[in-house]
């Protein structure tokens, strides 16, 4: 196939990587944490701490690995899970501003 300028297409020149013969090799689903494992992390996040220590992460990892289907989980994934939760649960700028702005009062009345 040639373009109007007379050059060949990028496909013919080999600029694009060809997929392997098995499509599943490049569309592998990422193993996810089971619902029970997520429940362990969410409970800890809500009741104990949003920033666990290394020792607490080791304890959480032991609990998660004891559950079926979570053999792929490791400390790095626990750290990333807590980072993601802390980031997504942060207050918005509007709420932060509302909490820190000074209250106006007039003759003892607050507005």
C-alpha positions as a printed Julia matrix, in Angstrom:
111×3 Matrix{Float64}:
   0.0     0.0    0.0
   1.41    3.34  -0.95
   0.33    6.82   0.06
   0.0     9.76  -2.27
   3.63   10.72  -1.69
   4.74    7.29  -2.83
   6.0     5.98   0.54
   4.83    2.77   2.1
   2.55    2.62   5.12
   3.99    2.23   8.65
   2.45   -1.25   8.8
   4.43   -2.4    5.79
   7.64   -0.84   7.09
   7.35   -2.73  10.38
   6.89    0.3   12.64
   4.06   -1.32  14.58
   4.61   -4.24  16.91
   2.69   -7.3   15.84
   0.69   -9.14  18.51
   1.72  -12.62  19.53
  -0.12  -15.56  18.04
  -2.12  -15.96  21.26
  -4.23  -12.87  22.04
  -4.5   -13.85  25.71
  -0.78  -13.24  26.2
  -1.15   -9.47  25.97
  -4.62   -9.19  27.52
  -3.94  -11.02  30.77
  -6.35  -10.0   33.49
  -4.66   -8.64  36.57
  -5.32  -10.78  39.66
  -7.53   -8.88  42.07
  -7.82   -8.98  45.82
 -10.78  -11.08  46.94
 -13.82   -9.47  48.56
 -12.79  -10.89  51.94
  -9.3    -9.45  51.53
 -10.74   -6.05  50.66
 -12.97   -6.27  53.72
  -9.9    -6.85  55.94
  -8.18   -3.75  54.53
 -11.31   -1.56  54.66
 -11.98   -2.54  58.28
  -8.42   -1.7   59.27
  -8.57    1.59  57.33
 -11.82    2.64  59.03
 -11.12    1.49  62.59
  -7.38    1.39  63.22
  -5.33    3.63  60.95
  -5.16    5.11  57.46
  -1.36    4.94  57.63
  -0.29    1.5   58.91
   3.22    0.81  60.13
   5.38   -1.84  58.5
   4.57   -4.27  61.3
   0.85   -3.67  60.8
   1.24   -4.22  57.06
   2.94   -7.57  57.77
   0.01   -8.58  60.0
  -2.48   -7.53  57.33
  -0.54   -9.48  54.71
  -0.66  -12.62  56.87
  -4.43  -12.24  57.25
  -4.9   -11.7   53.52
  -2.66  -14.6   52.48
  -4.64  -16.89  54.79
  -7.72  -16.19  52.68
  -8.29  -18.23  49.54
  -7.31  -16.67  46.2
  -4.93  -14.0   47.48
  -1.61  -15.8   47.03
  -0.41  -13.07  44.63
  -0.72  -10.25  47.2
   2.39   -8.66  48.76
   3.45   -5.72  50.94
   3.87   -3.36  48.01
   0.26   -3.9   46.94
  -0.93   -3.24  50.5
   1.03    0.02  50.55
  -0.45    1.08  47.22
  -3.96    0.14  48.41
  -3.62    2.46  51.42
  -2.16    5.25  49.28
  -5.07    4.96  46.87
  -7.66    4.94  49.68
  -6.08    7.95  51.4
  -6.02    9.85  48.11
  -9.59    9.03  47.1
 -11.02    9.73  50.57
  -9.36   13.11  51.04
 -11.62   16.11  51.6
 -12.23   18.39  48.67
 -10.81   21.9   48.6
 -14.27   23.35  49.2
 -14.74   21.35  52.4
 -11.21   22.18  53.58
 -11.86   25.87  53.01
 -15.22   25.74  54.79
 -13.62   24.14  57.85
 -10.8    26.67  58.11
 -12.44   29.97  57.14
 -13.08   32.42  59.96
 -16.62   32.82  61.21
 -18.07   36.31  61.14
 -19.95   37.46  64.21
 -22.05   40.54  64.74
 -22.9    41.55  68.29
 -22.42   38.04  69.58
 -24.39   36.37  66.76
 -22.61   33.94  64.48
 -23.36   33.81  60.79
